mmCIF file of C-alpha atoms in Angstrom:
data_model
loop_
_atom_site.group_PDB
_atom_site.id
_atom_site.type_symbol
_atom_site.label_atom_id
_atom_site.label_comp_id
_atom_site.label_asym_id
_atom_site.label_seq_id
_atom_site.Cartn_x
_atom_site.Cartn_y
_atom_site.Cartn_z
ATOM 1 C CA UNK A 1 -16.018 15.715 2.292
ATOM 2 C CA UNK A 2 -13.373 18.321 1.830
ATOM 3 C CA UNK A 3 -9.855 18.150 3.261
ATOM 4 C CA UNK A 4 -10.079 21.876 4.217
ATOM 5 C CA UNK A 5 -7.348 24.376 4.699
ATOM 6 C CA UNK A 6 -4.077 24.049 6.653
ATOM 7 C CA UNK A 7 -4.788 24.107 10.353
ATOM 8 C CA UNK A 8 -2.894 26.007 13.201
ATOM 9 C CA UNK A 9 -1.441 23.566 15.717
ATOM 10 C CA UNK A 10 -1.540 24.265 19.450
ATOM 11 C CA UNK A 11 1.707 23.113 20.998
ATOM 12 C CA UNK A 12 1.516 21.536 24.457
ATOM 13 C CA UNK A 13 5.078 20.299 25.372
ATOM 14 C CA UNK A 14 5.391 17.256 27.300
ATOM 15 C CA UNK A 15 6.344 18.159 30.866
ATOM 16 C CA UNK A 16 7.835 14.757 31.490
ATOM 17 C CA UNK A 17 10.254 14.288 28.568
ATOM 18 C CA UNK A 18 12.647 11.308 28.518
ATOM 19 C CA UNK A 19 16.003 12.463 29.808
ATOM 20 C CA UNK A 20 18.915 12.926 27.424
ATOM 21 C CA UNK A 21 20.806 10.091 29.149
ATOM 22 C CA UNK A 22 17.800 7.668 28.850
ATOM 23 C CA UNK A 23 17.100 8.762 25.326
ATOM 24 C CA UNK A 24 20.747 8.029 24.243
ATOM 25 C CA UNK A 25 20.492 4.567 25.698
ATOM 26 C CA UNK A 26 17.238 3.922 23.792
ATOM 27 C CA UNK A 27 18.743 5.212 20.544
ATOM 28 C CA UNK A 28 21.836 2.983 20.813
ATOM 29 C CA UNK A 29 19.701 -0.038 19.712
ATOM 30 C CA UNK A 30 16.087 1.038 18.999
ATOM 31 C CA UNK A 31 15.165 -1.983 16.906
ATOM 32 C CA UNK A 32 12.021 -1.277 14.795
ATOM 33 C CA UNK A 33 8.743 0.102 16.201
ATOM 34 C CA UNK A 34 9.386 -0.540 19.897
ATOM 35 C CA UNK A 35 10.620 2.861 21.072
ATOM 36 C CA UNK A 36 8.554 6.111 20.789
ATOM 37 C CA UNK A 37 9.186 9.763 21.130
ATOM 38 C CA UNK A 38 7.885 12.175 23.719
ATOM 39 C CA UNK A 39 5.052 13.718 21.700
ATOM 40 C CA UNK A 40 2.234 12.976 19.218
ATOM 41 C CA UNK A 41 -0.117 14.935 16.962
ATOM 42 C CA UNK A 42 -3.919 14.781 17.213
ATOM 43 C CA UNK A 43 -6.668 16.414 14.983
ATOM 44 C CA UNK A 44 -10.272 15.681 15.327
ATOM 45 C CA UNK A 45 -13.034 15.692 12.639
ATOM 46 C CA UNK A 46 -16.816 15.970 12.971
ATOM 47 C CA UNK A 47 -19.335 15.872 10.109
ATOM 48 C CA UNK A 48 -20.561 19.374 9.455
ATOM 49 C CA UNK A 49 -17.613 20.969 11.271
ATOM 50 C CA UNK A 50 -14.671 19.584 9.546
ATOM 51 C CA UNK A 51 -11.131 19.199 11.047
ATOM 52 C CA UNK A 52 -10.463 20.955 14.235
ATOM 53 C CA UNK A 53 -8.567 21.003 17.496
ATOM 54 C CA UNK A 54 -5.097 20.367 16.011
ATOM 55 C CA UNK A 55 -2.604 19.697 18.785
ATOM 56 C CA UNK A 56 1.033 18.631 19.495
ATOM 57 C CA UNK A 57 0.884 17.104 22.902
ATOM 58 C CA UNK A 58 2.484 14.502 25.210
ATOM 59 C CA UNK A 59 2.247 10.949 23.720
ATOM 60 C CA UNK A 60 -0.374 9.165 25.865
ATOM 61 C CA UNK A 61 -3.078 6.516 25.693
ATOM 62 C CA UNK A 62 -6.083 7.487 23.720
ATOM 63 C CA UNK A 63 -9.404 7.228 25.574
ATOM 64 C CA UNK A 64 -11.892 5.044 23.678
ATOM 65 C CA UNK A 65 -15.428 4.088 24.237
ATOM 66 C CA UNK A 66 -16.211 0.350 23.764
ATOM 67 C CA UNK A 67 -18.663 1.325 21.084
ATOM 68 C CA UNK A 68 -16.192 3.372 19.012
ATOM 69 C CA UNK A 69 -16.940 2.546 15.389
ATOM 70 C CA UNK A 70 -13.350 1.519 14.460
ATOM 71 C CA UNK A 71 -13.532 -1.432 17.000
ATOM 72 C CA UNK A 72 -16.555 -2.921 15.214
ATOM 73 C CA UNK A 73 -16.277 -1.813 11.484
ATOM 74 C CA UNK A 74 -12.597 -1.300 11.004
ATOM 75 C CA UNK A 75 -12.672 2.118 9.484
ATOM 76 C CA UNK A 76 -8.998 2.884 9.761
ATOM 77 C CA UNK A 77 -6.091 3.864 7.529
ATOM 78 C CA UNK A 78 -2.418 4.761 8.052
ATOM 79 C CA UNK A 79 0.803 5.855 6.320
ATOM 80 C CA UNK A 80 4.496 5.224 7.027
ATOM 81 C CA UNK A 81 7.362 7.413 6.163
ATOM 82 C CA UNK A 82 10.753 8.384 7.639
ATOM 83 C CA UNK A 83 12.692 11.547 8.695
ATOM 84 C CA UNK A 84 16.402 11.314 8.209
ATOM 85 C CA UNK A 85 19.383 13.130 9.734
ATOM 86 C CA UNK A 86 21.023 14.696 6.669
ATOM 87 C CA UNK A 87 24.722 14.934 6.017
ATOM 88 C CA UNK A 88 24.844 18.618 7.006
ATOM 89 C CA UNK A 89 22.997 18.018 10.254
ATOM 90 C CA UNK A 90 19.493 19.056 8.987
ATOM 91 C CA UNK A 91 16.430 16.781 8.647
ATOM 92 C CA UNK A 92 14.853 15.543 5.502
ATOM 93 C CA UNK A 93 11.807 13.444 4.529
ATOM 94 C CA UNK A 94 11.266 11.570 1.348
ATOM 95 C CA UNK A 95 8.188 12.440 -0.843
ATOM 96 C CA UNK A 96 5.812 13.276 2.012
ATOM 97 C CA UNK A 97 3.223 14.836 -0.393
ATOM 98 C CA UNK A 98 3.039 11.524 -2.180
ATOM 99 C CA UNK A 99 2.179 9.886 1.260
ATOM 100 C CA UNK A 100 -0.354 12.675 1.731
ATOM 101 C CA UNK A 101 -2.014 11.887 -1.635
ATOM 102 C CA UNK A 102 -2.067 8.133 -0.905
ATOM 103 C CA UNK A 103 -3.551 8.809 2.525
ATOM 104 C CA UNK A 104 -6.495 10.545 0.907
ATOM 105 C CA UNK A 105 -6.846 7.775 -1.700
ATOM 106 C CA UNK A 106 -7.066 5.292 1.063
ATOM 107 C CA UNK A 107 -9.559 7.541 2.923
ATOM 108 C CA UNK A 108 -11.813 7.653 -0.118
ATOM 109 C CA UNK A 109 -11.835 3.849 -0.464
ATOM 110 C CA UNK A 110 -12.812 3.531 3.226
ATOM 111 C CA UNK A 111 -15.446 6.239 3.141
ATOM 112 C CA UNK A 112 -13.524 8.562 5.376
ATOM 113 C CA UNK A 113 -12.934 12.295 5.147
ATOM 114 C CA UNK A 114 -9.979 13.717 3.308
ATOM 115 C CA UNK A 115 -7.260 15.715 5.128
ATOM 116 C CA UNK A 116 -5.619 18.554 3.305
ATOM 117 C CA UNK A 117 -2.190 17.683 2.086
ATOM 118 C CA UNK A 118 -0.851 20.823 3.640
ATOM 119 C CA UNK A 119 -2.091 19.906 7.126
ATOM 120 C CA UNK A 120 -0.886 16.245 6.660
ATOM 121 C CA UNK A 121 2.664 17.482 5.895
ATOM 122 C CA UNK A 122 2.581 20.132 8.501
ATOM 123 C CA UNK A 123 1.582 17.623 11.140
ATOM 124 C CA UNK A 124 4.787 15.735 10.283
ATOM 125 C CA UNK A 125 6.843 18.921 10.431
ATOM 126 C CA UNK A 126 5.363 19.810 13.855
ATOM 127 C CA UNK A 127 6.243 16.360 15.337
ATOM 128 C CA UNK A 128 9.767 16.227 13.939
ATOM 129 C CA UNK A 129 10.531 19.666 15.172
ATOM 130 C CA UNK A 130 9.620 19.054 18.739
ATOM 131 C CA UNK A 131 11.120 15.534 18.829
ATOM 132 C CA UNK A 132 14.101 16.202 16.567
ATOM 133 C CA UNK A 133 16.577 14.840 19.181
ATOM 134 C CA UNK A 134 15.059 11.341 18.757
ATOM 135 C CA UNK A 135 16.347 10.972 15.231
ATOM 136 C CA UNK A 136 19.128 8.377 15.322
ATOM 137 C CA UNK A 137 22.516 8.820 13.638
ATOM 138 C CA UNK A 138 24.005 6.235 11.107
ATOM 139 C CA UNK A 139 22.926 5.009 7.775
ATOM 140 C CA UNK A 140 20.335 2.564 9.148
ATOM 141 C CA UNK A 141 18.870 4.967 11.695
ATOM 142 C CA UNK A 142 15.859 7.114 11.044
ATOM 143 C CA UNK A 143 12.656 8.455 12.659
ATOM 144 C CA UNK A 144 9.744 6.423 11.440
ATOM 145 C CA UNK A 145 6.516 8.457 11.275
ATOM 146 C CA UNK A 146 3.201 6.839 11.563
ATOM 147 C CA UNK A 147 0.106 9.040 10.648
ATOM 148 C CA UNK A 148 -3.148 7.203 10.983
ATOM 149 C CA UNK A 149 -6.958 7.937 11.188
ATOM 150 C CA UNK A 150 -9.773 6.065 12.611
ATOM 151 C CA UNK A 151 -13.491 6.194 13.188
ATOM 152 C CA UNK A 152 -13.947 7.491 16.698
ATOM 153 C CA UNK A 153 -17.774 8.017 16.694
ATOM 154 C CA UNK A 154 -19.602 6.076 19.355
ATOM 155 C CA UNK A 155 -22.261 3.984 17.587
ATOM 156 C CA UNK A 156 -23.239 0.503 16.473
ATOM 157 C CA UNK A 157 -24.494 0.549 12.819
ATOM 158 C CA UNK A 158 -22.991 -0.276 9.417
ATOM 159 C CA UNK A 159 -22.396 3.100 7.863
ATOM 160 C CA UNK A 160 -19.483 5.640 7.536
ATOM 161 C CA UNK A 161 -18.748 7.270 10.878
ATOM 162 C CA UNK A 162 -19.386 10.930 11.497
ATOM 163 C CA UNK A 163 -16.327 11.440 13.733
ATOM 164 C CA UNK A 164 -12.726 10.693 13.249
ATOM 165 C CA UNK A 165 -9.390 11.076 14.970
ATOM 166 C CA UNK A 166 -6.136 11.718 13.088
ATOM 167 C CA UNK A 167 -2.991 10.896 14.981
ATOM 168 C CA UNK A 168 0.779 10.956 14.244
ATOM 169 C CA UNK A 169 3.262 9.116 16.417
ATOM 170 C CA UNK A 170 7.015 8.687 15.855
ATOM 171 C CA UNK A 171 9.439 5.816 16.544
ATOM 172 C CA UNK A 172 13.288 6.017 16.216
ATOM 173 C CA UNK A 173 14.322 2.915 14.302
ATOM 174 C CA UNK A 174 17.298 0.853 12.985
ATOM 175 C CA UNK A 175 17.192 -1.655 10.244
ATOM 176 C CA UNK A 176 13.962 -3.408 9.507
ATOM 177 C CA UNK A 177 15.497 -6.856 9.250
ATOM 178 C CA UNK A 178 17.948 -7.835 11.975
ATOM 179 C CA UNK A 179 21.495 -8.247 10.832
ATOM 180 C CA UNK A 180 21.280 -5.396 8.287
ATOM 181 C CA UNK A 181 21.061 -5.858 4.550
ATOM 182 C CA UNK A 182 21.296 -9.427 3.537
ATOM 183 C CA UNK A 183 19.174 -11.658 1.243
ATOM 184 C CA UNK A 184 16.013 -12.887 2.888
ATOM 185 C CA UNK A 185 14.031 -16.118 2.359
ATOM 186 C CA UNK A 186 10.409 -15.885 1.323
ATOM 187 C CA UNK A 187 7.488 -18.324 1.516
ATOM 188 C CA UNK A 188 5.008 -18.503 -1.383
ATOM 189 C CA UNK A 189 1.608 -19.007 0.314
ATOM 190 C CA UNK A 190 -0.454 -21.831 -1.311
ATOM 191 C CA UNK A 191 -3.642 -21.041 0.631
ATOM 192 C CA UNK A 192 -3.818 -17.395 1.603
ATOM 193 C CA UNK A 193 -4.318 -14.359 -0.561
ATOM 194 C CA UNK A 194 -3.879 -10.771 0.454
ATOM 195 C CA UNK A 195 -6.552 -8.982 -1.625
ATOM 196 C CA UNK A 196 -9.057 -9.501 -4.436
ATOM 197 C CA UNK A 197 -10.208 -7.424 -7.315
ATOM 198 C CA UNK A 198 -12.672 -4.788 -6.115
ATOM 199 C CA UNK A 199 -11.426 -5.059 -2.604
ATOM 200 C CA UNK A 200 -9.126 -2.890 -0.475
ATOM 201 C CA UNK A 201 -5.757 -4.044 -1.660
ATOM 202 C CA UNK A 202 -4.727 -0.619 -3.010
ATOM 203 C CA UNK A 203 -5.791 1.149 0.254
ATOM 204 C CA UNK A 204 -3.340 1.288 3.207
ATOM 205 C CA UNK A 205 -5.701 0.030 5.810
ATOM 206 C CA UNK A 206 -5.028 -2.183 8.868
ATOM 207 C CA UNK A 207 -7.413 -4.939 7.687
ATOM 208 C CA UNK A 208 -5.005 -5.841 4.753
ATOM 209 C CA UNK A 209 -2.219 -6.351 7.096
ATOM 210 C CA UNK A 210 -4.373 -8.348 9.563
ATOM 211 C CA UNK A 211 -5.310 -10.622 6.732
ATOM 212 C CA UNK A 212 -1.712 -11.315 5.981
ATOM 213 C CA UNK A 213 -0.708 -12.340 9.547
ATOM 214 C CA UNK A 214 -1.764 -15.995 9.320
ATOM 215 C CA UNK A 215 0.243 -16.401 6.156
ATOM 216 C CA UNK A 216 3.118 -14.553 7.691
ATOM 217 C CA UNK A 217 3.057 -16.923 10.746
ATOM 218 C CA UNK A 218 3.112 -19.806 8.340
ATOM 219 C CA UNK A 219 6.111 -18.339 6.604
ATOM 220 C CA UNK A 220 7.881 -17.993 10.005
ATOM 221 C CA UNK A 221 7.207 -21.588 10.836
ATOM 222 C CA UNK A 222 9.106 -22.502 7.646
ATOM 223 C CA UNK A 223 12.102 -20.480 8.500
ATOM 224 C CA UNK A 224 11.159 -17.601 6.106
ATOM 225 C CA UNK A 225 11.421 -13.859 6.669
ATOM 226 C CA UNK A 226 8.402 -12.847 4.633
ATOM 227 C CA UNK A 227 5.356 -14.263 2.809
ATOM 228 C CA UNK A 228 4.686 -13.818 -0.996
ATOM 229 C CA UNK A 229 1.065 -13.651 -2.068
ATOM 230 C CA UNK A 230 -0.319 -14.842 -5.402
ATOM 231 C CA UNK A 231 -3.278 -13.389 -7.194
ATOM 232 C CA UNK A 232 -6.642 -14.169 -5.656
ATOM 233 C CA UNK A 233 -8.320 -15.182 -8.958
ATOM 234 C CA UNK A 234 -6.011 -17.694 -10.615
ATOM 235 C CA UNK A 235 -3.489 -18.239 -7.850
ATOM 236 C CA UNK A 236 -0.841 -17.993 -10.494
ATOM 237 C CA UNK A 237 0.713 -14.487 -10.593
ATOM 238 C CA UNK A 238 2.858 -12.746 -7.969
ATOM 239 C CA UNK A 239 1.067 -9.877 -6.223
ATOM 240 C CA UNK A 240 3.286 -8.599 -3.470
ATOM 241 C CA UNK A 241 4.887 -9.610 -0.092
ATOM 242 C CA UNK A 242 3.114 -9.111 3.212
ATOM 243 C CA UNK A 243 4.354 -5.526 3.506
ATOM 244 C CA UNK A 244 6.487 -4.817 0.395
ATOM 245 C CA UNK A 245 6.422 -4.626 -3.345
ATOM 246 C CA UNK A 246 8.497 -6.915 -5.493
ATOM 247 C CA UNK A 247 10.887 -6.540 -8.484
ATOM 248 C CA UNK A 248 12.540 -9.112 -10.763
ATOM 249 C CA UNK A 249 15.846 -8.321 -12.565
ATOM 250 C CA UNK A 250 16.802 -10.303 -15.642
ATOM 251 C CA UNK A 251 20.093 -11.118 -17.437
ATOM 252 C CA UNK A 252 19.569 -8.527 -20.062
ATOM 253 C CA UNK A 253 19.299 -5.732 -17.469
ATOM 254 C CA UNK A 254 15.452 -5.457 -17.779
ATOM 255 C CA UNK A 255 13.291 -5.292 -14.663
ATOM 256 C CA UNK A 256 9.778 -6.411 -14.055
ATOM 257 C CA UNK A 257 7.262 -5.622 -11.303
ATOM 258 C CA UNK A 258 3.597 -6.645 -10.959
ATOM 259 C CA UNK A 259 1.147 -4.005 -12.284
ATOM 260 C CA UNK A 260 -1.076 -2.001 -10.130
ATOM 261 C CA UNK A 261 -4.461 -3.473 -10.766
ATOM 262 C CA UNK A 262 -6.146 -2.590 -7.544
ATOM 263 C CA UNK A 263 -5.019 -5.525 -5.499
ATOM 264 C CA UNK A 264 -1.467 -4.251 -4.839
ATOM 265 C CA UNK A 265 -0.495 -1.215 -2.782
ATOM 266 C CA UNK A 266 0.985 1.544 -4.851
ATOM 267 C CA UNK A 267 4.168 1.795 -2.983
ATOM 268 C CA UNK A 268 5.959 5.189 -3.013
ATOM 269 C CA UNK A 269 9.289 3.353 -2.808
ATOM 270 C CA UNK A 270 8.067 1.124 -5.739
ATOM 271 C CA UNK A 271 7.340 4.207 -7.859
ATOM 272 C CA UNK A 272 10.674 5.741 -6.963
ATOM 273 C CA UNK A 273 12.611 2.532 -7.799
ATOM 274 C CA UNK A 274 10.988 2.477 -11.249
ATOM 275 C CA UNK A 275 12.039 6.050 -11.920
ATOM 276 C CA UNK A 276 15.648 5.508 -10.614
ATOM 277 C CA UNK A 277 16.041 2.199 -12.581
ATOM 278 C CA UNK A 278 14.817 3.835 -15.775
ATOM 279 C CA UNK A 279 17.178 6.716 -15.287
ATOM 280 C CA UNK A 280 20.082 4.163 -14.916
ATOM 281 C CA UNK A 281 19.195 2.745 -18.308
ATOM 282 C CA UNK A 282 17.070 -0.302 -17.318
ATOM 283 C CA UNK A 283 13.968 -1.158 -19.199
ATOM 284 C CA UNK A 284 11.284 -1.493 -16.507
ATOM 285 C CA UNK A 285 8.043 -3.343 -17.297
ATOM 286 C CA UNK A 286 4.840 -3.339 -15.077
ATOM 287 C CA UNK A 287 3.562 -6.749 -16.080
ATOM 288 C CA UNK A 288 2.158 -9.938 -14.652
ATOM 289 C CA UNK A 289 4.978 -12.368 -13.391
ATOM 290 C CA UNK A 290 3.696 -15.932 -12.712
ATOM 291 C CA UNK A 291 5.248 -18.051 -9.953
ATOM 292 C CA UNK A 292 5.902 -20.727 -12.576
ATOM 293 C CA UNK A 293 8.051 -18.276 -14.567
ATOM 294 C CA UNK A 294 9.799 -17.058 -11.453
ATOM 295 C CA UNK A 295 10.911 -20.629 -10.839
ATOM 296 C CA UNK A 296 11.775 -21.511 -14.374
ATOM 297 C CA UNK A 297 13.740 -18.210 -14.990
ATOM 298 C CA UNK A 298 15.739 -18.700 -11.709
ATOM 299 C CA UNK A 299 16.624 -22.261 -12.788
ATOM 300 C CA UNK A 300 17.758 -21.196 -16.229
ATOM 301 C CA UNK A 301 19.799 -18.174 -15.001
ATOM 302 C CA UNK A 302 17.641 -15.677 -16.844
ATOM 303 C CA UNK A 303 16.475 -14.195 -13.652
ATOM 304 C CA UNK A 304 19.421 -12.683 -11.939
ATOM 305 C CA UNK A 305 18.100 -10.771 -8.942
ATOM 306 C CA UNK A 306 14.857 -10.306 -6.977
ATOM 307 C CA UNK A 307 14.300 -7.662 -4.397
ATOM 308 C CA UNK A 308 11.485 -6.299 -2.264
ATOM 309 C CA UNK A 309 10.943 -2.608 -1.351
ATOM 310 C CA UNK A 310 9.041 -0.410 0.992
ATOM 311 C CA UNK A 311 9.364 2.427 3.380
ATOM 312 C CA UNK A 312 10.419 0.276 6.341
ATOM 313 C CA UNK A 313 12.921 -1.998 4.648
ATOM 314 C CA UNK A 314 13.901 0.295 1.791
ATOM 315 C CA UNK A 315 15.255 -2.265 -0.685
ATOM 316 C CA UNK A 316 15.916 -5.783 0.462
ATOM 317 C CA UNK A 317 17.414 -8.672 -1.703
ATOM 318 C CA UNK A 318 15.442 -11.897 -1.879
ATOM 319 C CA UNK A 319 17.882 -14.903 -1.840
ATOM 320 C CA UNK A 320 15.730 -17.973 -1.478
ATOM 321 C CA UNK A 321 12.208 -18.984 -2.214
ATOM 322 C CA UNK A 322 10.347 -21.795 -0.490
ATOM 323 C CA UNK A 323 6.986 -23.264 -1.377
ATOM 324 C CA UNK A 324 5.063 -26.483 -0.528
ATOM 325 C CA UNK A 325 6.935 -28.552 -3.205
ATOM 326 C CA UNK A 326 10.447 -27.338 -2.439
ATOM 327 C CA UNK A 327 12.738 -24.274 -2.702
ATOM 328 C CA UNK A 328 15.121 -22.542 -4.975
ATOM 329 C CA UNK A 329 17.787 -19.892 -4.879
ATOM 330 C CA UNK A 330 18.153 -16.720 -6.887
ATOM 331 C CA UNK A 331 21.639 -16.588 -8.557
ATOM 332 C CA UNK A 332 23.213 -18.406 -5.603
ATOM 333 C CA UNK A 333 21.317 -16.410 -2.973
ATOM 334 C CA UNK A 334 23.671 -13.462 -2.963
ATOM 335 C CA UNK A 335 22.751 -9.789 -3.095
ATOM 336 C CA UNK A 336 22.729 -8.560 -6.801
ATOM 337 C CA UNK A 337 24.586 -5.584 -8.133
ATOM 338 C CA UNK A 338 21.527 -3.904 -9.486
ATOM 339 C CA UNK A 339 19.620 -4.501 -6.211
ATOM 340 C CA UNK A 340 22.439 -2.987 -4.146
ATOM 341 C CA UNK A 341 23.138 -0.097 -6.431
ATOM 342 C CA UNK A 342 19.489 0.988 -6.543
ATOM 343 C CA UNK A 343 19.335 0.746 -2.647
ATOM 344 C CA UNK A 344 22.462 2.820 -2.172
ATOM 345 C CA UNK A 345 21.142 5.446 -4.543
ATOM 346 C CA UNK A 346 17.809 5.520 -2.771
ATOM 347 C CA UNK A 347 19.481 5.736 0.656
ATOM 348 C CA UNK A 348 21.761 8.542 -0.506
ATOM 349 C CA UNK A 349 18.728 10.476 -1.930
ATOM 350 C CA UNK A 350 16.762 10.163 1.227
ATOM 351 C CA UNK A 351 19.530 11.600 3.325
ATOM 352 C CA UNK A 352 20.436 14.414 0.978
ATOM 353 C CA UNK A 353 23.712 12.870 -0.004
ATOM 354 C CA UNK A 354 22.979 12.760 -3.748
ATOM 355 C CA UNK A 355 21.664 15.013 -6.459
ATOM 356 C CA UNK A 356 17.860 15.029 -6.542
ATOM 357 C CA UNK A 357 16.590 15.652 -10.117
ATOM 358 C CA UNK A 358 13.030 14.621 -9.227
ATOM 359 C CA UNK A 359 12.779 17.149 -6.216
ATOM 360 C CA UNK A 360 11.766 14.173 -3.945
ATOM 361 C CA UNK A 361 13.734 15.208 -0.894
ATOM 362 C CA UNK A 362 11.733 17.422 1.390
ATOM 363 C CA UNK A 363 13.780 19.648 3.700
ATOM 364 C CA UNK A 364 12.175 19.768 7.166
ATOM 365 C CA UNK A 365 14.940 21.591 9.367
#
């Protein structure tokens, strides 16, 4: 199933936009994922017809038949990225074509049609342009973009659907974790795993996140901010957090992160961090890291910093680790210099404040 060429979008402005006064009040403290802009993008797909009916229209509920395939067989994928207000007043995105490529990789794994990268990125442009005034100011503020696709065909039967709906919505957001950048506490789940070899761990599909919720609730009950999953085969090696990749920084300046073996989401922030760290002179290894080694290296002082990364949280230091038999701190539980330097470099890149040798920053407006 081909992604097709770039589509022309029909623009239908929302006649009942939020007033400037009400919008300013919402942007003063948007939180994360609770406030939404005036518009959304929709594009439809039908087998034999391809992608069609591309629109920018008022954000509204989506009519859905009770027999829509997604409700029964979970054919659904999504992406997450941000638009930033640049230092010169313009708008930037960070590596949207990488998101477009990953979207199609996820689609292939879930037996869904590809969407051309040009149409994917243009859909983001269209929504950002019409809802530009919703982008918050400040270093922690951004416009979170959520493209997603689901099986909309009305049928009951275990097979790939023949009809799909692609949608993009946008949400002005502040910091992912309340209180800004500070070390978080994580819970190492003894019972739950996120994904198994041959499964959907490398696809960005909703089922992976649904499978993490019981473990995340378990983490919250123990006063932790996030859950850490171990591998599904040996229950020995660190995979990733519930929604973020993880990195380990050692006393010799080297950095390790679990390898992409099909059970871990290939994070775009993860890939960017590896490149930035190597450019800064760090030796970065993609290798298995056992939980036993994590604990032992923290106790000996060999392990100096641990951080998680992802689109929503950017880079977040991990200060304490809890597990059924106890807990331990990472170098006193304080943010590390390598962690914070990489975070600042990434933030500056995303907002067009730093030189961009990788051509990652995508100018929108």
